[in-house]
PDB file of C-alpha atoms in Angstrom:
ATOM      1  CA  UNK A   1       8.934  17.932  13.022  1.00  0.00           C
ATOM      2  CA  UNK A   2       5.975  20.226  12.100  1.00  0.00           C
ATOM      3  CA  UNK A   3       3.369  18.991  10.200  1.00  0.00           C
ATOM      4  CA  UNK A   4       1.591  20.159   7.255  1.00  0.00           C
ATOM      5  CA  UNK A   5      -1.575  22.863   7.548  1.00  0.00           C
ATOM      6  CA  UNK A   6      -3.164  21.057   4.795  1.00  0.00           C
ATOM      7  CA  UNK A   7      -6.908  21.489   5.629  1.00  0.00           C
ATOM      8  CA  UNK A   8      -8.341  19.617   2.784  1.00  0.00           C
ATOM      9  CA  UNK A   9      -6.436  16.507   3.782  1.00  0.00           C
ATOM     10  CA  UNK A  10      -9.349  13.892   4.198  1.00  0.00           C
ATOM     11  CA  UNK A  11      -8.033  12.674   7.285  1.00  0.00           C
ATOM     12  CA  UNK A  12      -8.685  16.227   8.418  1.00  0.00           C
ATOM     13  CA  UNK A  13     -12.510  16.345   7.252  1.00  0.00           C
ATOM     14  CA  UNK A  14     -12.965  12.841   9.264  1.00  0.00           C
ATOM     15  CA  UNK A  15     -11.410  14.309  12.489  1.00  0.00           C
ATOM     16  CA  UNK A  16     -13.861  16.795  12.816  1.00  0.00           C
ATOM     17  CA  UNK A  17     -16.616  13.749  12.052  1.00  0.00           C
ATOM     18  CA  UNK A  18     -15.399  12.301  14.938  1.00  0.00           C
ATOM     19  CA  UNK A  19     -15.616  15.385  17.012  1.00  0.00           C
ATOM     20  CA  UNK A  20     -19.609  15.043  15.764  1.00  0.00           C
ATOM     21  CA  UNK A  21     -21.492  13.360  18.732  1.00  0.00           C
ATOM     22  CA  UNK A  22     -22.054  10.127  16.222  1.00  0.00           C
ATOM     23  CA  UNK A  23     -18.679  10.124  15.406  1.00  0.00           C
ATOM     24  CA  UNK A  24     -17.585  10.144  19.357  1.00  0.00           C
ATOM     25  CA  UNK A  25     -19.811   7.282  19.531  1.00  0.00           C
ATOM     26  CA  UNK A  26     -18.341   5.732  17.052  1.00  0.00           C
ATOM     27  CA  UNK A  27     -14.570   6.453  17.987  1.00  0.00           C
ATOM     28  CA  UNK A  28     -15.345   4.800  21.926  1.00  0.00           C
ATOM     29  CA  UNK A  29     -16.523   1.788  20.298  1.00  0.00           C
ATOM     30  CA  UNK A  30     -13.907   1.746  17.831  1.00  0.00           C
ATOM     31  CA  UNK A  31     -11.522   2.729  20.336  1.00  0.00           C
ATOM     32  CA  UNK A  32     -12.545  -0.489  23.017  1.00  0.00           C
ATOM     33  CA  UNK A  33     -11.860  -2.842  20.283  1.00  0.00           C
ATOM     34  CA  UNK A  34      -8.860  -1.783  19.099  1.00  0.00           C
ATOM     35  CA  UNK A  35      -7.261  -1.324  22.841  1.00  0.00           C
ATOM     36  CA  UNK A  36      -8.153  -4.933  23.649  1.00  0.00           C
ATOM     37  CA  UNK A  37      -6.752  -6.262  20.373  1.00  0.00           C
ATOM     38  CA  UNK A  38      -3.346  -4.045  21.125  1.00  0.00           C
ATOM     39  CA  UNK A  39      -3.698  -5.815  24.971  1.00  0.00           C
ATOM     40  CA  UNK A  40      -0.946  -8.406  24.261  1.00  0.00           C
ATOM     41  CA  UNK A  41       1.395  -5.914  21.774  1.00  0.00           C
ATOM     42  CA  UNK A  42       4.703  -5.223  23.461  1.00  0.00           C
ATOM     43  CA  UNK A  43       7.511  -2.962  22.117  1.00  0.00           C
ATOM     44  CA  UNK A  44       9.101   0.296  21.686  1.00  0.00           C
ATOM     45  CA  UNK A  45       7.393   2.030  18.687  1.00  0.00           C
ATOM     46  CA  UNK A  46       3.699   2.173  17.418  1.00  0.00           C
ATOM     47  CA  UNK A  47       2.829   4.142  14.636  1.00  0.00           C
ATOM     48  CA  UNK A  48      -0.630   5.524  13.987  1.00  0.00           C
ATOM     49  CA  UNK A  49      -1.524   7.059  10.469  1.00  0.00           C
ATOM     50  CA  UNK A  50      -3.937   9.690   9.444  1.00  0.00           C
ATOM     51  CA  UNK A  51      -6.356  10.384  12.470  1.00  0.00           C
ATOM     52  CA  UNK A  52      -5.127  12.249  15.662  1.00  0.00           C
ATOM     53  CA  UNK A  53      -6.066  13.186  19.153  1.00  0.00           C
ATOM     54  CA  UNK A  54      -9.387  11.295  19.574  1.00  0.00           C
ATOM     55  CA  UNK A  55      -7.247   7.844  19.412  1.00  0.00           C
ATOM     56  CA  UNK A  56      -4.953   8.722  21.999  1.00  0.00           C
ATOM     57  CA  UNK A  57      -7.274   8.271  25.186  1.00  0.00           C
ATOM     58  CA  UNK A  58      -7.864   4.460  23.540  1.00  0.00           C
ATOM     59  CA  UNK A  59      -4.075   4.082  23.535  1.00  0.00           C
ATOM     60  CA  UNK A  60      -3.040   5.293  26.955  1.00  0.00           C
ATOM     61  CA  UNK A  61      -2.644   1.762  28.260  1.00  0.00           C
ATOM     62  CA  UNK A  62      -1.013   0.418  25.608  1.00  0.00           C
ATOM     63  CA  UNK A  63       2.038  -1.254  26.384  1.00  0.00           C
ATOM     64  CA  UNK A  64       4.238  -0.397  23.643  1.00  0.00           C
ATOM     65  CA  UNK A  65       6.786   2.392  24.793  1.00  0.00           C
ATOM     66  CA  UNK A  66       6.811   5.418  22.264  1.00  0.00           C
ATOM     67  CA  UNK A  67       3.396   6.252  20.016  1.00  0.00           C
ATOM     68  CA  UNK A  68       3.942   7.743  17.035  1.00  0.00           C
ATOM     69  CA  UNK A  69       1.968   9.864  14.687  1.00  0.00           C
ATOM     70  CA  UNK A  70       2.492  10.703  10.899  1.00  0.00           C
ATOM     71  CA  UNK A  71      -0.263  12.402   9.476  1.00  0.00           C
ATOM     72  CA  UNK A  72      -0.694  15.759   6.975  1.00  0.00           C
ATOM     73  CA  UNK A  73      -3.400  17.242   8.966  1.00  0.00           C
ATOM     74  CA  UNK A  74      -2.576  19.567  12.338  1.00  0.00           C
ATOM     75  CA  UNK A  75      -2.584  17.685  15.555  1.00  0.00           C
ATOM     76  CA  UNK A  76      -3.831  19.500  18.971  1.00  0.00           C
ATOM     77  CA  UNK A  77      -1.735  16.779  21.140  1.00  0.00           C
ATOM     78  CA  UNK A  78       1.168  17.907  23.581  1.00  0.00           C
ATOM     79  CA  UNK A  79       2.183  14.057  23.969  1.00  0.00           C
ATOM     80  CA  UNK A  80       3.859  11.688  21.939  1.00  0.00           C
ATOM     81  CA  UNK A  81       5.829  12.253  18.551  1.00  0.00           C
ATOM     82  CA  UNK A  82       4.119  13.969  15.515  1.00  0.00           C
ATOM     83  CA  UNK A  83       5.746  13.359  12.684  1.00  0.00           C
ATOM     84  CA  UNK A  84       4.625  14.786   8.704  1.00  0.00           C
ATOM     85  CA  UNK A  85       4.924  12.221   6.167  1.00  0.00           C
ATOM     86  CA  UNK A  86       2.739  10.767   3.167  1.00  0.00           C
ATOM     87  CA  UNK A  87       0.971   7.044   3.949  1.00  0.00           C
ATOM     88  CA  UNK A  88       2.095   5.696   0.779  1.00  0.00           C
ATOM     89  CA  UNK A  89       5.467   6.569   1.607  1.00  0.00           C
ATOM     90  CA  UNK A  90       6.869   6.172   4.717  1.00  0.00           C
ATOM     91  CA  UNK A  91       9.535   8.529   6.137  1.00  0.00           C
ATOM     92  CA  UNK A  92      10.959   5.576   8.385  1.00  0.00           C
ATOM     93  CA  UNK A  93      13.558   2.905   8.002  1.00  0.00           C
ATOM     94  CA  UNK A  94      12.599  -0.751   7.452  1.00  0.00           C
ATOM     95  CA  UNK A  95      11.868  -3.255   9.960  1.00  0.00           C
ATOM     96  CA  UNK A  96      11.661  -0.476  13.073  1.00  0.00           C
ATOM     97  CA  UNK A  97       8.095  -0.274  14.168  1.00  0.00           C
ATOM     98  CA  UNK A  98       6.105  -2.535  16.405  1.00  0.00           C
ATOM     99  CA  UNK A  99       2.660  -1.788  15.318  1.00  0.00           C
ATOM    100  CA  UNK A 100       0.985   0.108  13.028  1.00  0.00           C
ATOM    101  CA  UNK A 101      -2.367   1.300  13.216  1.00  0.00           C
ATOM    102  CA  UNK A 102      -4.697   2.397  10.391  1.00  0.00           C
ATOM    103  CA  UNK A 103      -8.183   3.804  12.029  1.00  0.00           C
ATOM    104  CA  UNK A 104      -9.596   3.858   8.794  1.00  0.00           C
ATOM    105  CA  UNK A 105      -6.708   5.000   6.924  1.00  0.00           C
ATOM    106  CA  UNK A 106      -7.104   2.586   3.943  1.00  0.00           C
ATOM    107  CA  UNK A 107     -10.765   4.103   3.340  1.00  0.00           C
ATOM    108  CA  UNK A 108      -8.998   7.734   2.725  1.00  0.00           C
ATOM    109  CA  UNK A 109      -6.142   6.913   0.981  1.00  0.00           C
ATOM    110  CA  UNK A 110      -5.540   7.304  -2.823  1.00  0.00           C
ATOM    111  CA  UNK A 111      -3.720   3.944  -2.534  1.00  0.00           C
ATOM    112  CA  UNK A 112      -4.482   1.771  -0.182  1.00  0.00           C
ATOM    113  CA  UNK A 113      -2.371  -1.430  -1.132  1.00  0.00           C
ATOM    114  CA  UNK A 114       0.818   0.623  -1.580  1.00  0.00           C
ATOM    115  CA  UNK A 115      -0.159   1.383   1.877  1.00  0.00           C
ATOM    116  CA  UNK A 116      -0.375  -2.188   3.764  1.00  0.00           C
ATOM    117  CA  UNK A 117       3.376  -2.283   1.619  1.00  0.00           C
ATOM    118  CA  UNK A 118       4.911   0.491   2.866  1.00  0.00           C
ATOM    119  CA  UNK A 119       3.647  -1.142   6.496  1.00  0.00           C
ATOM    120  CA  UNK A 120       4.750  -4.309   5.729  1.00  0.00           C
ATOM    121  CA  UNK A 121       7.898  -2.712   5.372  1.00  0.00           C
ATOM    122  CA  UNK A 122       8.521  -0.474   8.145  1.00  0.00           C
ATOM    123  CA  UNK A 123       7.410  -3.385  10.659  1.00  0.00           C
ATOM    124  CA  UNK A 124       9.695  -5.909  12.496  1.00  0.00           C
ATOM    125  CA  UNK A 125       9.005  -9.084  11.781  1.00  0.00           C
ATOM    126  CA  UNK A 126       5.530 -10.589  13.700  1.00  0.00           C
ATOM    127  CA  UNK A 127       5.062  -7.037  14.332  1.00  0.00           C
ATOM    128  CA  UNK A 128       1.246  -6.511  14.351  1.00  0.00           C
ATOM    129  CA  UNK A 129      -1.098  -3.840  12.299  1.00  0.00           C
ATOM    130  CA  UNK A 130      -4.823  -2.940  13.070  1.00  0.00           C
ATOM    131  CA  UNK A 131      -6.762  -1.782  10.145  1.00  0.00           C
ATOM    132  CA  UNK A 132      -9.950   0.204  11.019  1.00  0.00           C
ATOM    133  CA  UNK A 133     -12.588   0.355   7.814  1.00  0.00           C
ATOM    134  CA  UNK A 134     -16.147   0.933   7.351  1.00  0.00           C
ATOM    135  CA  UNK A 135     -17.566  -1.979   5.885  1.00  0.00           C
ATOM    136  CA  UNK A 136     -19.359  -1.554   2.646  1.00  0.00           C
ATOM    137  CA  UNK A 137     -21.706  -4.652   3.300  1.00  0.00           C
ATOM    138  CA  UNK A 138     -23.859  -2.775   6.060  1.00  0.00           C
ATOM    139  CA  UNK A 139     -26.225  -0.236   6.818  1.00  0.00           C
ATOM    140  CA  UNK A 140     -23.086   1.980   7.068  1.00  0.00           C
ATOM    141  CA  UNK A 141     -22.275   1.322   3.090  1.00  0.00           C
ATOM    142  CA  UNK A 142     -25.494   1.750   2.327  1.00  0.00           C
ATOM    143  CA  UNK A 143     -25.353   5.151   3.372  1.00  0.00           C
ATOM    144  CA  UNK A 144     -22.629   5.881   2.020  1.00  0.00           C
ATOM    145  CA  UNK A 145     -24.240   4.434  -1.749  1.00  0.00           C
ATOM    146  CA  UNK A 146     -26.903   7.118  -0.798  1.00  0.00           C
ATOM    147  CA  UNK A 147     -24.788   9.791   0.417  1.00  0.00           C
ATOM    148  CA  UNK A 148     -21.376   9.430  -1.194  1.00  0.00           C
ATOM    149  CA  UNK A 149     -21.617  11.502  -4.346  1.00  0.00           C
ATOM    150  CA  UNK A 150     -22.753  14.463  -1.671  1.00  0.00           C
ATOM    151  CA  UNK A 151     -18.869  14.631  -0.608  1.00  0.00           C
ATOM    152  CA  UNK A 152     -19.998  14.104   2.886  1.00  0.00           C
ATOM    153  CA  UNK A 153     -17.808  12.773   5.729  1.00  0.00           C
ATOM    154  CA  UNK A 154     -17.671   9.897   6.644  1.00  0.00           C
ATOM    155  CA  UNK A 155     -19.343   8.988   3.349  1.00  0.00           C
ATOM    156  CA  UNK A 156     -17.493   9.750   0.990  1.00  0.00           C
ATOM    157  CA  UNK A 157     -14.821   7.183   1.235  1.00  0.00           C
ATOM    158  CA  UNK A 158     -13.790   4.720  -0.395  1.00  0.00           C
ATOM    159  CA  UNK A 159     -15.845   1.529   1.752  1.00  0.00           C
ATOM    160  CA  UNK A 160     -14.616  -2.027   1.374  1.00  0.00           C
ATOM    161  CA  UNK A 161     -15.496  -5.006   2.453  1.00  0.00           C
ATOM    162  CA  UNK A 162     -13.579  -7.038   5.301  1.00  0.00           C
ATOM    163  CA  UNK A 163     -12.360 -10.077   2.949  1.00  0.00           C
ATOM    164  CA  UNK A 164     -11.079  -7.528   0.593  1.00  0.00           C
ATOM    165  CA  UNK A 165      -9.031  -6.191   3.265  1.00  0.00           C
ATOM    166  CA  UNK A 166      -8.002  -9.937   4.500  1.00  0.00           C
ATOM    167  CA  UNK A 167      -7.034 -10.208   0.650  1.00  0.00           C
ATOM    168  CA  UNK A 168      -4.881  -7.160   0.641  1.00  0.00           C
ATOM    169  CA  UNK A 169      -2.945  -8.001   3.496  1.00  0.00           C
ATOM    170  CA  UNK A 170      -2.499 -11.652   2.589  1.00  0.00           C
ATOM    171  CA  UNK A 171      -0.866 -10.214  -0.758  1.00  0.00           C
ATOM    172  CA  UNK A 172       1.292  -8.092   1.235  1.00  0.00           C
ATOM    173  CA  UNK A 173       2.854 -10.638   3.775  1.00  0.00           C
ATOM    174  CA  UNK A 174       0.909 -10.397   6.563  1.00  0.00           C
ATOM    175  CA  UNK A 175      -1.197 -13.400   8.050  1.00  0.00           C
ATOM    176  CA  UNK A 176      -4.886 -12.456   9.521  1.00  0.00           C
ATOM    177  CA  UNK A 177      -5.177 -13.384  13.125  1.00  0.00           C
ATOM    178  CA  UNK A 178      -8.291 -11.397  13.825  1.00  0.00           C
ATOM    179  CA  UNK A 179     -11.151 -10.025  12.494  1.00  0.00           C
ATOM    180  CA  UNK A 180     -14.106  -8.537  14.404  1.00  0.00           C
ATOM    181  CA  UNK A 181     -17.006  -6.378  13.410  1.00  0.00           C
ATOM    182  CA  UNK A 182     -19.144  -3.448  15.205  1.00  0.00           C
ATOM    183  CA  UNK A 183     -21.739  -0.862  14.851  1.00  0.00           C
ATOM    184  CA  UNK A 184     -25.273  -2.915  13.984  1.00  0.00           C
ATOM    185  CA  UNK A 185     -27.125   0.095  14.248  1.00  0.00           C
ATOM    186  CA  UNK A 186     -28.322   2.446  11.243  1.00  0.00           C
ATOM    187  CA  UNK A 187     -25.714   5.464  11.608  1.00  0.00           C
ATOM    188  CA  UNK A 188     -27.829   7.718  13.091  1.00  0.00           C
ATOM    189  CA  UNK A 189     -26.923  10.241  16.202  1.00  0.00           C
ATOM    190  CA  UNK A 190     -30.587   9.231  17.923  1.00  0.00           C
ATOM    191  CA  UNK A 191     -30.197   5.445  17.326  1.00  0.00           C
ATOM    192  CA  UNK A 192     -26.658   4.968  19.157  1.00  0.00           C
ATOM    193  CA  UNK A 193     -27.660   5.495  22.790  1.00  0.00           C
ATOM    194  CA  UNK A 194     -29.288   2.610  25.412  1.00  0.00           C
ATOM    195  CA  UNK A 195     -32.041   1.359  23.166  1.00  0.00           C
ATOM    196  CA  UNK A 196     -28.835   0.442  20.074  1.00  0.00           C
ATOM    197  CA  UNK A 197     -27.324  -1.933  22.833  1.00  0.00           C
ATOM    198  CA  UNK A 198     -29.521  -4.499  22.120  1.00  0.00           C
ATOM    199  CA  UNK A 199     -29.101  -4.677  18.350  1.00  0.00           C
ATOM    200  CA  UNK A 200     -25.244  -4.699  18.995  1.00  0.00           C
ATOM    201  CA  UNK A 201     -25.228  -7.957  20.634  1.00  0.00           C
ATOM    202  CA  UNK A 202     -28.011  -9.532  18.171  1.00  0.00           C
ATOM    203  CA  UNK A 203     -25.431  -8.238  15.206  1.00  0.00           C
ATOM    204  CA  UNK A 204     -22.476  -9.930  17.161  1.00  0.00           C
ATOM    205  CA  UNK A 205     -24.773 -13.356  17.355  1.00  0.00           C
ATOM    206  CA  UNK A 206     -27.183 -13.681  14.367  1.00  0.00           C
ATOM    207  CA  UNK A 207     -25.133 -11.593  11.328  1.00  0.00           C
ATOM    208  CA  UNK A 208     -21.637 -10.762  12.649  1.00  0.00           C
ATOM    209  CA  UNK A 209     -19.887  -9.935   9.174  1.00  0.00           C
ATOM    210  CA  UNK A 210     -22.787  -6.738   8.517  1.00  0.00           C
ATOM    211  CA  UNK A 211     -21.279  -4.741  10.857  1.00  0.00           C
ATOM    212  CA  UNK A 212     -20.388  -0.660   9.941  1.00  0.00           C
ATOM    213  CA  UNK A 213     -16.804  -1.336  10.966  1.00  0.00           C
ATOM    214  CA  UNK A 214     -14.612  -3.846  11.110  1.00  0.00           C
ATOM    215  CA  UNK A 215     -11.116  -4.507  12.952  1.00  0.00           C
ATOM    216  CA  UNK A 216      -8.340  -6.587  11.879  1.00  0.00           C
ATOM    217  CA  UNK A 217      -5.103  -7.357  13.186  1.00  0.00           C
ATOM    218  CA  UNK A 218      -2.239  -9.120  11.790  1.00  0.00           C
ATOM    219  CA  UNK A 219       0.809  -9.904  11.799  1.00  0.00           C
ATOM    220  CA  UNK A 220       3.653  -9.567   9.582  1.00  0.00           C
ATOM    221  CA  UNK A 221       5.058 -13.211   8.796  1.00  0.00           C
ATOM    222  CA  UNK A 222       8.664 -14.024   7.630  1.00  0.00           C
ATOM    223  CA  UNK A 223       9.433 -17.188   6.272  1.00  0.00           C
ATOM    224  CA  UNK A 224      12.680 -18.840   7.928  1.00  0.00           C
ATOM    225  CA  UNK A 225      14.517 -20.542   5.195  1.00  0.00           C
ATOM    226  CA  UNK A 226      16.612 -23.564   6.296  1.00  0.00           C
ATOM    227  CA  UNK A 227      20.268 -23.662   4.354  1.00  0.00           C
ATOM    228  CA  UNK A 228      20.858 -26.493   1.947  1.00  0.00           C
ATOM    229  CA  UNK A 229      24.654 -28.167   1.595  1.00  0.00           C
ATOM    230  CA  UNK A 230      25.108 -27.785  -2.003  1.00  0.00           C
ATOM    231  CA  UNK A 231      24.676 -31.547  -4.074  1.00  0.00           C
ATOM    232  CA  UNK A 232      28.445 -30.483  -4.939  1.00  0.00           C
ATOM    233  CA  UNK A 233      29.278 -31.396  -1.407  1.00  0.00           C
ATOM    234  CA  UNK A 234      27.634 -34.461  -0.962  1.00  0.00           C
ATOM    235  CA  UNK A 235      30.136 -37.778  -1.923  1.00  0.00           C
ATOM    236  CA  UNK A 236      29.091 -40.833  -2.313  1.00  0.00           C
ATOM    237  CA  UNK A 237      31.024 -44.087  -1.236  1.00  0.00           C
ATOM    238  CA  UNK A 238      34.074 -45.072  -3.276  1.00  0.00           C
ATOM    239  CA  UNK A 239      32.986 -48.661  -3.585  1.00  0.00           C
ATOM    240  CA  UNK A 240      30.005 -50.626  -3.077  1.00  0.00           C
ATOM    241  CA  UNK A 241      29.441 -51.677   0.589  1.00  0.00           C
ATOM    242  CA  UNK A 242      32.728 -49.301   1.648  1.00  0.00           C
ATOM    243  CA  UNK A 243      32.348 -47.422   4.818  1.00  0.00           C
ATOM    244  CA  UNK A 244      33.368 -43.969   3.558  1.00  0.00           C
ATOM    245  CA  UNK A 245      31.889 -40.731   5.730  1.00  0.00           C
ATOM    246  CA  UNK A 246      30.560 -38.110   3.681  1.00  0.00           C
ATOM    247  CA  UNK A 247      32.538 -34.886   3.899  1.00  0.00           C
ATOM    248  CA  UNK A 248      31.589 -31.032   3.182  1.00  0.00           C
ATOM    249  CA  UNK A 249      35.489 -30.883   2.060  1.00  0.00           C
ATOM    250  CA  UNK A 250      36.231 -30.437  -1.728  1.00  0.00           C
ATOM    251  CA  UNK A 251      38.328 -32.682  -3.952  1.00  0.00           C
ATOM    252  CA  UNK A 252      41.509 -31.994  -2.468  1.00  0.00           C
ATOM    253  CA  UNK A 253      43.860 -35.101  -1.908  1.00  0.00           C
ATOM    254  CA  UNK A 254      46.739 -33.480  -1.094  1.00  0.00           C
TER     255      UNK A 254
END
């Protein structure tokens, strides 16, 4: 299926942000996380929405079978299944995909809970999804209060905070196994070389939920409901102190 030429998609302005050399920073740290929390996902069919080709290389030892991509923005990939479809309303039948990854889908979208929905939908029970976001509690949201009204990328989404996410999917019928947060530094291209290493892993000890991005994964729950023998069924003994078995027959004496 060929997908839509629609160069004012978002999705498309942030892939070439990511082919910035901040936003290839950004996308190998992004991309480490997001391979180790896919590490123990098995299957036959993840779906990835919105961004393309620079997730790939994190996915290539993932260990689910097929990788699929729906997104309205061109995608220079010769691998893997591209398929055109809107976020909020997935072409795909319910309970049929593994996993489900957002890389910062949610942030770009016009609807972001109809979203984690339409996921919710299309997944197999436990099936997992990763949501990618900025995190507007950062130096990264501050930015983007400085910058946002400019229209620039990455900026000009729409930043949220991880428990608002944690909400979202909790309303949606999903149960939060993980949540981890990256990117310490001030976004800027000089910072995020040798010297931002050590910042990183003071962020990670001393204020772990002020990172630029976070990662969440979880999975979709369904409750098992255990059958109940109607009170119909249930007979009590004849007399008092009578032996009598219950039965699950009706009032037939014949």
């Amino acid at each position: 299926m060929t997908v839509s030429n629609d160069h004012t998609s978002p999705f498309a302005g942030l892939q070439h942000w990511y082919r910035s050399p901040l936003g290839r920073r950004v996308a190998q740290l992004e991309g480490l996380c997001v391979r180790r929390l896919l590490s123990t996902s098995f299957g036959y069919y993840l779906l990835q929405i919105g961004l393309t080709e620079l997730w790939w290389e994190a996915l290539a030892t993932c260990r689910i079978r097929h990788q699929v991509l729906l997104t309205s923005a061109p995608a220079n990939r010769s691998a893997g299944l591209t398929i055109a479809g809107a976020e909020t309303d997935l072409p795909l039948a319910a309970d049929s995909i593994d996993a489900v990854l957002l890389p910062h889908t949610l942030d770009f979208t016009t609807d972001p809970r109809r979203v984690l929905c339409e996921v919710e939908r299309v997944l197999i029970p436990e099936g997992r999804v990763i949501v990618v976001g900025f995190n507007a509690v950062s130096f990264w949201g501050l930015w983007h209060l400085a910058l946002g009204s400019q229209q620039q990328m990455p900026w000009c989404g729409r930043f949220k905070t991880a428990a608002q996410i944690e909400s979202w999917l909790e309303s949606a019928g999903f149960v939060v196994e993980v949540c981890e947060h990256l990117l310490f530094c001030p976004p800027l291209r000089q910072v995020y070389g040798a010297g931002c290493s050590p910042l990183e892993a003071l962020g990670q000890r001393l204020w772990p939920f002020f990172g630029g991005v976070y990662v969440i994964r979880a999975v979709k729950r369904v409750a098992t409901l255990t059958p109940l023998k109607p009170a119909w069924s249930r007979r009590c003994p004849v007399l008092p102190g009578t032996a009598v078995r219950p039965t699950t027959r009706g009032n037939d004496h014949g």
